[in-house]
């Protein structure tokens, strides 16, 4: 791939007439005033680089062929012409001896490598299920410089982590600063601030902070981006499941905002509630279950917020609510298991690297039906850990004469079961990581199957 420079964003007519295009949607004003049909705008990502592999290989083979023909002509005589190398052989030799020349021609700019890495690893439009920001592949006709800069910064930051490169980390931070400047300019425009790309950029900036997180300062920046995303969601109407692209964008932003609310023990805005089941008709089952999980997560956010601001103080008030939420998460986990069971594979050989064992934290790991499902499982697992934390902290403040001991029969046993379930949830989150990162190759000699079991079996007694 060769970098072609920054392409013009104008429509075809304005580029042909070599005049400035105002890029108004759906038709530019220049075409409208002139009574011409505006053909729209080109996809900027498609124009950034051009595949010249075949052309370069042809040039390399032709050049080498001429050189070899010249040497052969100097060394041959009319009586020994049969020793000359056939032209077809020359082409074969040239093709096998020019990898460096071809490699040099395929070099791309760091920005383009970062963007390609981002699209391949985070969007994944070629797979049955999409990546973290899979909705972007349906919006890739965007001409937003801010979105492109954000993708480049996240891609560079991830590459820096993979390669332990300080230089790449600096370049990623510089690109992030550029993306931040473009985003601020976009948000100052009342019209552009309401466009989907505005929310895209803010969420991608938050993703950058996650990838580069090194201190509390990064977490603070991450939360500030989510506050910005929340403000953008408030000025736009909430999309329904029928508007699937914008709805998935909303879901991505909502998930990050809820994570921030859980981290800071703050209340979740009411409009972040999951879609009720009776309105989930057009959603795939997995996405419908995610809406159910979201409804429970909003309740958990609010419970943690009430404890934090001391609206709830008494353990007798806190523990029943926590147990009720634990029961709801358990039931939803069982339903998720019914539709999307996962396999548990045990590591049996850690002696000969490379092995799946090198990528596994514990003694086993999970494989799922697709990359979307483990995110739902882990949302429930993480919530269960937080609920157990609430139960244990409240139980530590119970007096021996508390009526809860009589109400629950064997309260210490219930607390111990909750603690065991939370520990198992943490182990299972670790077990999901190799599959989620795509960093593991399943090999029969390294693993053996274990019958999977739902988390609910541990504490649903």
XYZ file of C-alpha atoms in Angstrom:
461
model
C 0.000 0.000 0.000
C 1.246 3.465 -0.803
C 0.080 6.646 0.866
C -1.650 8.934 -1.613
C -1.758 12.120 0.424
C -4.813 13.776 1.902
C -7.648 13.411 -0.640
C -10.047 16.181 -1.572
C -13.355 16.044 0.263
C -15.277 17.875 -2.452
C -17.949 16.351 -4.651
C -17.109 15.164 -8.163
C -18.501 18.268 -9.906
C -16.573 20.721 -7.715
C -13.370 18.740 -8.134
C -13.851 18.630 -11.912
C -14.453 22.395 -12.060
C -11.619 22.983 -9.530
C -13.714 25.104 -7.190
C -14.126 24.927 -3.418
C -16.922 22.622 -2.270
C -18.829 23.434 0.937
C -19.622 19.696 1.461
C -23.217 20.371 2.462
C -25.427 17.278 2.798
C -27.097 15.905 0.737
C -26.086 18.289 -2.078
C -23.427 21.007 -2.026
C -24.571 24.619 -2.548
C -22.328 25.088 -5.614
C -24.166 22.319 -7.469
C -27.545 23.504 -6.207
C -26.941 27.083 -7.383
C -25.662 25.892 -10.762
C -28.552 23.494 -11.307
C -26.187 20.512 -11.458
C -26.694 17.088 -9.917
C -24.390 16.603 -6.944
C -22.955 13.089 -6.938
C -22.101 13.124 -3.231
C -18.773 12.615 -1.540
C -16.130 9.942 -1.670
C -15.160 7.579 1.168
C -12.017 9.153 2.630
C -10.715 5.903 4.117
C -10.784 4.186 0.725
C -8.747 7.006 -0.815
C -5.985 7.162 1.767
C -3.882 4.385 0.299
C -3.673 2.482 -2.971
C -2.712 -1.150 -3.614
C 0.194 -1.200 -6.058
C 1.500 -4.677 -5.256
C 0.995 -6.076 -8.766
C 2.369 -2.992 -10.489
C 5.463 -2.905 -8.274
C 6.129 -6.629 -8.639
C 5.873 -6.265 -12.430
C 8.369 -3.380 -12.435
C 10.780 -5.308 -10.230
C 10.646 -8.454 -12.345
C 11.059 -6.462 -15.578
C 14.068 -4.559 -14.219
C 15.780 -7.720 -12.974
C 14.957 -9.508 -16.215
C 16.713 -6.770 -18.221
C 19.770 -6.947 -15.946
C 20.042 -10.703 -16.261
C 19.491 -10.590 -20.018
C 22.299 -8.031 -20.303
C 24.712 -10.202 -18.299
C 23.711 -13.276 -20.244
C 24.319 -11.525 -23.578
C 27.829 -10.445 -22.500
C 28.803 -13.944 -21.395
C 27.272 -15.888 -24.298
C 28.645 -16.493 -27.806
C 26.781 -17.440 -30.985
C 28.057 -21.021 -30.677
C 26.985 -21.309 -27.037
C 23.603 -19.659 -27.181
C 21.837 -22.703 -25.799
C 23.297 -21.902 -22.383
C 21.267 -18.704 -22.100
C 18.645 -18.724 -19.320
C 15.061 -18.768 -20.706
C 13.070 -15.596 -20.119
C 10.450 -17.453 -18.070
C 13.173 -18.592 -15.716
C 14.423 -15.026 -15.412
C 10.997 -13.880 -14.284
C 10.861 -16.646 -11.677
C 14.286 -15.734 -10.361
C 13.423 -12.057 -10.332
C 10.244 -12.706 -8.374
C 12.106 -14.771 -5.811
C 14.947 -12.271 -5.440
C 13.037 -9.013 -4.974
C 11.232 -9.182 -1.602
C 13.037 -6.114 -0.267
C 12.073 -4.040 -3.291
C 8.451 -5.139 -2.996
C 8.515 -4.552 0.764
C 9.814 -1.007 0.315
C 7.027 -0.236 -2.127
C 4.417 -1.543 0.311
C 5.529 0.666 3.195
C 2.795 2.865 4.604
C 2.767 5.810 6.952
C 2.478 5.169 10.668
C -0.976 6.749 10.671
C -2.225 4.353 8.008
C -0.811 1.326 9.794
C -2.500 2.454 13.003
C -5.856 3.004 11.271
C -5.694 -0.384 9.546
C -4.788 -2.039 12.846
C -7.717 -0.325 14.555
C -10.225 -1.319 11.874
C -9.016 -4.915 11.826
C -9.012 -5.411 15.592
C -11.863 -3.226 16.855
C -14.375 -3.104 14.005
C -14.018 -6.509 12.317
C -16.772 -6.199 9.661
C -15.686 -9.483 8.040
C -16.604 -11.615 11.063
C -20.079 -12.954 11.950
C -20.049 -10.677 14.978
C -18.625 -7.220 15.243
C -15.872 -5.858 17.462
C -15.926 -3.318 20.270
C -17.051 -0.549 17.951
C -18.483 -2.746 15.215
C -21.072 -0.153 14.241
C -18.248 1.939 12.718
C -18.082 -0.268 9.640
C -21.576 0.921 8.769
C -20.446 4.543 9.190
C -17.129 4.266 7.326
C -18.322 6.671 4.644
C -17.750 9.420 7.201
C -15.423 12.229 6.173
C -14.768 13.348 9.749
C -11.102 14.142 10.315
C -11.732 13.807 14.053
C -12.933 10.195 13.769
C -9.954 9.261 11.587
C -7.537 10.939 14.018
C -9.153 9.134 16.954
C -8.862 5.772 15.220
C -5.200 6.477 14.459
C -4.454 7.446 18.072
C -6.107 4.315 19.505
C -4.376 2.127 16.914
C -0.967 3.663 17.692
C -1.507 3.343 21.437
C -2.398 -0.335 21.109
C 0.604 -0.989 18.867
C 2.792 0.810 21.415
C 1.562 -1.523 24.156
C 2.099 -4.622 22.030
C 5.626 -3.612 21.015
C 6.630 -1.929 24.307
C 7.595 1.086 22.218
C 8.179 4.422 23.930
C 8.440 6.169 20.544
C 5.068 4.806 19.449
C 3.570 5.865 22.764
C 4.776 9.426 22.192
C 3.431 9.397 18.621
C 0.082 8.094 19.879
C -0.109 10.868 22.462
C 0.631 13.487 19.781
C -2.082 12.024 17.549
C -4.452 12.036 20.523
C -3.779 15.747 21.036
C -4.592 16.362 17.382
C -7.799 14.317 17.681
C -8.755 16.212 20.832
C -8.319 19.545 19.046
C -10.472 18.408 16.105
C -13.129 17.063 18.469
C -13.321 20.321 20.418
C -13.769 22.230 17.166
C -16.558 19.841 16.156
C -18.374 20.177 19.475
C -18.340 23.973 19.232
C -20.519 23.676 16.123
C -24.167 23.162 17.250
C -25.007 21.250 14.066
C -21.986 18.937 14.067
C -22.374 18.286 17.786
C -25.694 16.549 17.065
C -24.245 14.292 14.370
C -23.354 10.634 15.139
C -19.674 11.304 14.466
C -19.515 13.618 17.495
C -20.440 10.768 19.830
C -18.043 8.478 17.941
C -15.087 10.738 18.577
C -15.838 11.245 22.270
C -16.138 7.489 22.857
C -12.941 6.800 20.909
C -11.115 9.382 23.006
C -12.310 7.495 26.071
C -11.058 4.261 24.529
C -7.635 5.864 24.110
C -7.536 6.637 27.835
C -8.358 3.006 28.621
C -5.605 1.696 26.328
C -3.014 4.105 27.749
C -4.164 4.076 31.385
C -1.162 4.487 33.667
C -2.510 6.503 36.602
C -5.547 8.089 38.234
C -5.106 10.981 35.827
C -6.013 8.667 32.937
C -9.107 7.525 34.824
C -10.066 11.145 35.389
C -9.740 11.877 31.661
C -11.708 8.720 30.888
C -14.559 9.889 33.132
C -14.506 13.376 31.619
C -14.986 11.895 28.148
C -17.949 9.911 29.434
C -19.452 13.054 30.901
C -19.100 14.586 27.454
C -20.764 11.551 25.885
C -23.576 11.804 28.417
C -24.109 15.466 27.512
C -24.283 14.533 23.811
C -26.802 11.783 24.520
C -28.987 14.228 26.425
C -29.233 16.691 23.527
C -30.229 13.922 21.107
C -33.295 11.726 21.244
C -32.658 8.146 22.374
C -32.598 5.844 19.303
C -34.807 2.765 19.329
C -33.803 -0.790 18.347
C -35.329 -0.267 14.899
C -32.590 2.297 14.145
C -30.002 -0.422 14.634
C -26.788 1.476 13.762
C -27.469 4.486 15.978
C -28.891 2.194 18.653
C -25.677 0.149 18.783
C -23.683 3.358 18.992
C -25.891 4.380 21.922
C -25.359 0.965 23.552
C -21.580 1.349 23.289
C -21.704 4.799 24.891
C -24.190 3.637 27.522
C -21.961 0.757 28.581
C -18.992 3.049 29.132
C -21.088 5.575 31.065
C -22.496 2.836 33.317
C -18.944 1.619 33.963
C -18.051 5.136 35.048
C -21.128 5.321 37.302
C -20.202 2.012 38.956
C -16.619 3.148 39.438
C -17.632 6.426 41.075
C -20.703 5.078 42.942
C -22.943 7.637 41.240
C -26.533 7.358 40.031
C -27.239 6.271 36.470
C -29.366 8.670 34.384
C -32.865 7.195 33.848
C -32.633 7.273 30.042
C -29.810 4.696 30.176
C -32.326 2.018 31.187
C -32.331 -1.120 29.053
C -35.052 -1.642 26.456
C -38.010 -3.553 28.007
C -38.540 -7.070 26.688
C -41.791 -6.207 24.978
C -39.878 -3.717 22.793
C -36.943 -6.000 21.927
C -38.642 -7.720 19.011
C -36.198 -6.617 16.285
C -33.064 -7.306 18.356
C -31.028 -10.548 18.251
C -31.464 -12.597 21.426
C -27.956 -11.800 22.679
C -28.537 -8.053 22.339
C -31.911 -8.410 24.042
C -30.239 -10.122 26.988
C -27.732 -7.280 27.134
C -30.676 -4.889 27.549
C -31.903 -6.997 30.479
C -28.430 -6.893 32.043
C -28.353 -3.120 31.561
C -31.620 -2.708 33.460
C -30.100 -4.578 36.408
C -26.843 -2.613 36.183
C -28.760 0.666 36.432
C -30.371 -0.626 39.654
C -26.939 -1.611 40.971
C -25.534 1.833 40.149
C -28.342 3.472 42.070
C -27.948 1.145 45.065
C -24.226 1.926 45.275
C -24.986 5.648 44.950
C -27.524 5.526 47.794
C -24.986 3.798 50.028
C -22.290 6.297 49.034
C -24.400 9.388 49.787
C -25.779 7.692 52.924
C -29.370 7.632 51.756
C -29.104 3.996 52.824
C -27.191 3.399 56.054
C -28.810 0.553 57.939
C -27.519 -2.968 57.105
C -31.103 -4.168 57.570
C -32.071 -1.986 54.586
C -29.014 -2.659 52.429
C -28.642 -6.453 52.674
C -32.182 -7.395 51.492
C -31.815 -5.164 48.431
C -28.396 -6.638 47.665
C -29.673 -10.219 47.983
C -32.612 -9.348 45.704
C -30.240 -8.002 43.060
C -28.008 -11.070 43.457
C -31.035 -13.262 42.759
C -31.895 -11.244 39.629
C -28.352 -11.525 38.253
C -28.341 -15.266 39.007
C -31.583 -15.801 37.086
C -30.321 -13.796 34.117
C -27.034 -15.719 34.110
C -28.983 -18.984 33.932
C -31.049 -17.685 31.011
C -27.917 -16.550 29.185
C -26.387 -19.983 29.770
C -29.496 -21.628 28.299
C -29.093 -19.744 25.005
C -25.309 -19.326 24.842
C -23.456 -22.044 26.802
C -19.679 -21.904 26.682
C -17.018 -24.609 26.734
C -14.475 -24.919 29.513
C -11.092 -26.254 28.399
C -8.531 -27.349 30.960
C -4.818 -26.899 30.427
C -2.989 -30.205 30.824
C 0.481 -29.342 29.508
C 2.572 -26.373 30.554
C 5.921 -27.912 29.717
C 6.403 -27.206 26.016
C 5.875 -23.622 24.791
C 4.321 -22.223 22.749
C 1.166 -23.586 24.253
C -2.309 -22.281 25.107
C -1.120 -22.601 28.691
C 1.166 -19.630 28.122
C -1.900 -17.440 27.521
C -4.057 -18.759 30.385
C -4.018 -17.304 33.894
C -5.486 -20.292 35.728
C -6.014 -23.961 35.012
C -8.636 -23.558 32.295
C -10.160 -21.113 29.835
C -13.474 -20.625 28.047
C -14.553 -20.600 24.426
C -17.814 -18.921 23.432
C -20.144 -18.874 20.445
C -18.952 -15.411 19.392
C -17.085 -12.352 20.646
C -20.211 -10.538 21.840
C -21.429 -13.136 24.347
C -18.476 -13.085 26.814
C -19.047 -9.361 27.288
C -22.544 -10.105 28.581
C -21.296 -12.894 30.820
C -18.563 -10.669 32.226
C -20.991 -7.823 32.871
C -22.993 -10.188 35.089
C -19.844 -11.579 36.727
C -18.508 -8.128 37.490
C -21.867 -7.069 38.901
C -21.964 -10.158 41.116
C -18.584 -9.211 42.597
C -19.847 -5.703 43.381
C -23.050 -7.052 44.959
C -21.031 -9.404 47.165
C -18.896 -6.460 48.247
C -22.046 -4.606 49.325
C -23.325 -7.647 51.248
C -20.061 -8.247 53.096
C -19.544 -4.604 54.056
C -23.110 -4.340 55.354
C -22.919 -7.702 57.163
C -19.816 -6.539 59.025
C -21.972 -3.836 60.649
C -24.792 -6.161 61.743
C -25.468 -6.496 65.434
C -25.825 -10.053 66.816
C -29.485 -9.316 67.551
C -30.320 -8.181 64.009
C -33.701 -9.447 62.757
C -32.005 -10.465 59.485
C -30.616 -13.589 61.183
C -34.154 -14.781 61.820
C -35.405 -13.571 58.438
C -32.827 -15.504 56.391
C -32.411 -18.537 58.641
C -28.712 -19.186 58.065
C -27.391 -15.769 57.077
C -23.664 -16.617 57.514
C -24.054 -19.508 55.057
C -25.746 -17.249 52.493
C -22.931 -14.724 52.812
C -20.330 -17.474 52.396
C -22.127 -18.757 49.266
C -22.191 -15.232 47.881
C -18.450 -14.898 48.561
C -17.734 -18.214 46.796
C -19.810 -17.173 43.786
C -17.947 -13.858 43.549
C -14.599 -15.665 43.659
C -15.746 -18.006 40.892
C -16.922 -15.003 38.881
C -13.454 -13.455 39.118
C -11.828 -16.718 37.997
C -14.247 -16.995 35.072
C -13.520 -13.440 33.961
C -9.843 -14.419 33.761
C -10.819 -17.589 31.881
C -12.650 -15.533 29.249
C -9.670 -13.305 28.441
C -7.724 -15.605 26.042
C -10.797 -16.076 23.844
C -11.785 -12.425 24.044
C -8.309 -11.290 22.973
C -8.067 -13.922 20.242
C -4.624 -14.776 21.611
C -5.003 -18.524 21.861
C -4.928 -21.413 19.402
C -6.760 -24.497 20.621
C -4.568 -27.598 20.430
C -5.852 -31.035 21.434
C -2.563 -32.017 23.066
C -2.649 -28.961 25.332
C -6.254 -28.916 26.519
C -9.091 -31.189 27.482
C -12.780 -30.418 27.693
C -14.587 -29.925 30.985
C -18.379 -29.961 31.091
C -19.396 -26.331 31.404
C -21.533 -25.221 34.301
C -23.436 -22.026 35.007
C -22.283 -19.703 37.745
C -25.704 -20.036 39.364
C -24.991 -23.658 40.312
C -22.485 -22.421 42.906
C -24.837 -20.308 44.972
C -28.321 -21.286 43.799
C -28.810 -23.772 46.616
